[in-house]
Short mmCIF file of C-alpha atoms in Angstrom, two decimals:
data_model
loop_
_atom_site.label_atom_id
_atom_site.label_comp_id
_atom_site.label_asym_id
_atom_site.label_seq_id
_atom_site.Cartn_x
_atom_site.Cartn_y
_atom_site.Cartn_z
CA UNK D 1 4.22 26.27 10.26
CA UNK D 2 6.02 23.01 9.76
CA UNK D 3 8.81 22.16 12.18
CA UNK D 4 12.25 21.84 10.68
CA UNK D 5 13.85 18.42 10.50
CA UNK D 6 16.50 17.66 13.09
CA UNK D 7 19.62 15.53 12.86
CA UNK D 8 18.04 13.20 15.41
CA UNK D 9 15.08 12.65 13.07
CA UNK D 10 17.41 11.80 10.18
CA UNK D 11 19.44 9.34 12.26
CA UNK D 12 16.35 7.64 13.74
CA UNK D 13 14.60 7.20 10.39
CA UNK D 14 17.81 6.04 8.70
CA UNK D 15 18.38 3.50 11.48
CA UNK D 16 14.81 2.21 11.23
CA UNK D 17 15.15 1.85 7.45
CA UNK D 18 18.43 -0.05 7.81
CA UNK D 19 16.92 -2.43 10.40
CA UNK D 20 13.89 -3.03 8.15
CA UNK D 21 16.19 -3.73 5.21
CA UNK D 22 18.26 -6.17 7.27
CA UNK D 23 15.16 -7.91 8.63
CA UNK D 24 13.48 -8.25 5.25
CA UNK D 25 16.72 -9.46 3.67
CA UNK D 26 17.03 -12.15 6.34
CA UNK D 27 13.39 -13.23 5.87
CA UNK D 28 13.68 -13.36 2.07
CA UNK D 29 17.22 -14.68 1.54
CA UNK D 30 18.10 -16.67 4.66
CA UNK D 31 14.73 -18.18 5.58
CA UNK D 32 13.56 -18.43 1.93
CA UNK D 33 10.14 -16.94 2.79
CA UNK D 34 9.77 -14.70 -0.26
CA UNK D 35 6.11 -15.66 -0.75
CA UNK D 36 5.23 -14.08 2.63
CA UNK D 37 6.26 -10.69 1.25
CA UNK D 38 5.41 -11.13 -2.44
CA UNK D 39 2.49 -8.68 -2.22
CA UNK D 40 4.85 -5.95 -0.98
CA UNK D 41 7.53 -6.89 -3.51
CA UNK D 42 5.10 -6.62 -6.43
CA UNK D 43 3.82 -3.27 -5.15
CA UNK D 44 7.39 -2.02 -4.85
CA UNK D 45 8.14 -3.04 -8.44
CA UNK D 46 5.13 -1.10 -9.77
CA UNK D 47 4.46 1.75 -7.30
CA UNK D 48 2.89 4.22 -9.74
CA UNK D 49 -0.15 1.97 -10.20
CA UNK D 50 -0.52 1.98 -6.43
CA UNK D 51 -0.40 5.78 -6.34
CA UNK D 52 -3.11 6.24 -8.96
CA UNK D 53 -4.96 2.95 -8.49
CA UNK D 54 -7.58 4.14 -6.03
CA UNK D 55 -8.53 7.39 -7.76
CA UNK D 56 -8.41 6.03 -11.31
CA UNK D 57 -9.41 2.37 -11.01
CA UNK D 58 -11.13 1.43 -7.75
CA UNK D 59 -13.09 4.57 -6.92
CA UNK D 60 -14.70 4.93 -10.39
CA UNK D 61 -15.82 1.29 -10.22
CA UNK D 62 -17.36 1.87 -6.79
CA UNK D 63 -19.12 5.06 -7.91
CA UNK D 64 -20.43 3.67 -11.21
CA UNK D 65 -21.85 0.59 -9.46
CA UNK D 66 -23.32 2.80 -6.70
CA UNK D 67 -21.42 0.86 -4.03
CA UNK D 68 -19.59 3.86 -2.59
CA UNK D 69 -22.55 5.35 -0.65
CA UNK D 70 -23.36 1.92 0.75
CA UNK D 71 -19.76 1.38 1.87
CA UNK D 72 -19.59 4.87 3.38
CA UNK D 73 -22.86 4.32 5.25
CA UNK D 74 -21.78 0.93 6.57
CA UNK D 75 -18.36 2.10 7.74
CA UNK D 76 -19.27 5.50 9.22
CA UNK D 77 -20.62 4.08 12.46
CA UNK D 78 -17.36 3.79 14.40
CA UNK D 79 -13.72 4.78 13.97
CA UNK D 80 -12.68 1.13 13.71
CA UNK D 81 -15.06 0.64 10.79
CA UNK D 82 -13.41 3.59 9.04
CA UNK D 83 -10.06 1.91 9.64
CA UNK D 84 -11.42 -1.29 8.08
CA UNK D 85 -12.66 0.68 5.06
CA UNK D 86 -9.20 2.18 4.56
CA UNK D 87 -7.54 -1.19 5.05
CA UNK D 88 -9.93 -2.80 2.56
CA UNK D 89 -9.34 -0.11 -0.06
CA UNK D 90 -5.58 -0.45 0.40
CA UNK D 91 -5.71 -4.26 0.12
CA UNK D 92 -7.81 -4.11 -3.05
CA UNK D 93 -5.45 -1.57 -4.65
CA UNK D 94 -2.46 -3.73 -3.65
CA UNK D 95 -4.07 -6.74 -5.34
CA UNK D 96 -4.76 -4.65 -8.46
CA UNK D 97 -1.07 -3.69 -8.52
CA UNK D 98 -0.11 -7.38 -8.26
CA UNK D 99 -2.30 -8.19 -11.28
CA UNK D 100 -0.77 -5.34 -13.30
CA UNK D 101 2.73 -6.45 -12.29
CA UNK D 102 2.11 -10.09 -13.23
CA UNK D 103 0.85 -8.99 -16.67
CA UNK D 104 3.96 -6.78 -17.01
CA UNK D 105 1.87 -3.59 -17.24
CA UNK D 106 4.04 -0.88 -15.70
CA UNK D 107 3.27 2.81 -15.33
CA UNK D 108 6.53 4.72 -15.58
CA UNK D 109 7.20 8.41 -15.12
#
């Protein structure tokens, strides 16, 4: 059974979100470092591609080229290698989203 949400949880997560918003606003607007966060900005503009990108773009490419079993075999040796596999998949999907966003290809609900 899932635990019910508490008021403390709502206040803590709201506070963390506000601090992140303030910090990112300072980095982007005050320090003019937008290019540091451009990958995240592009993924935020086009999130639906990110949601379906792995299952509908990246994974079929890996399976059709027979790379998936090789990647699984190489990264199943240690927990850190599994983390690197997940990080790599996420980075590739994020870059795919950037390409879609730059070409103005948006997936809307």
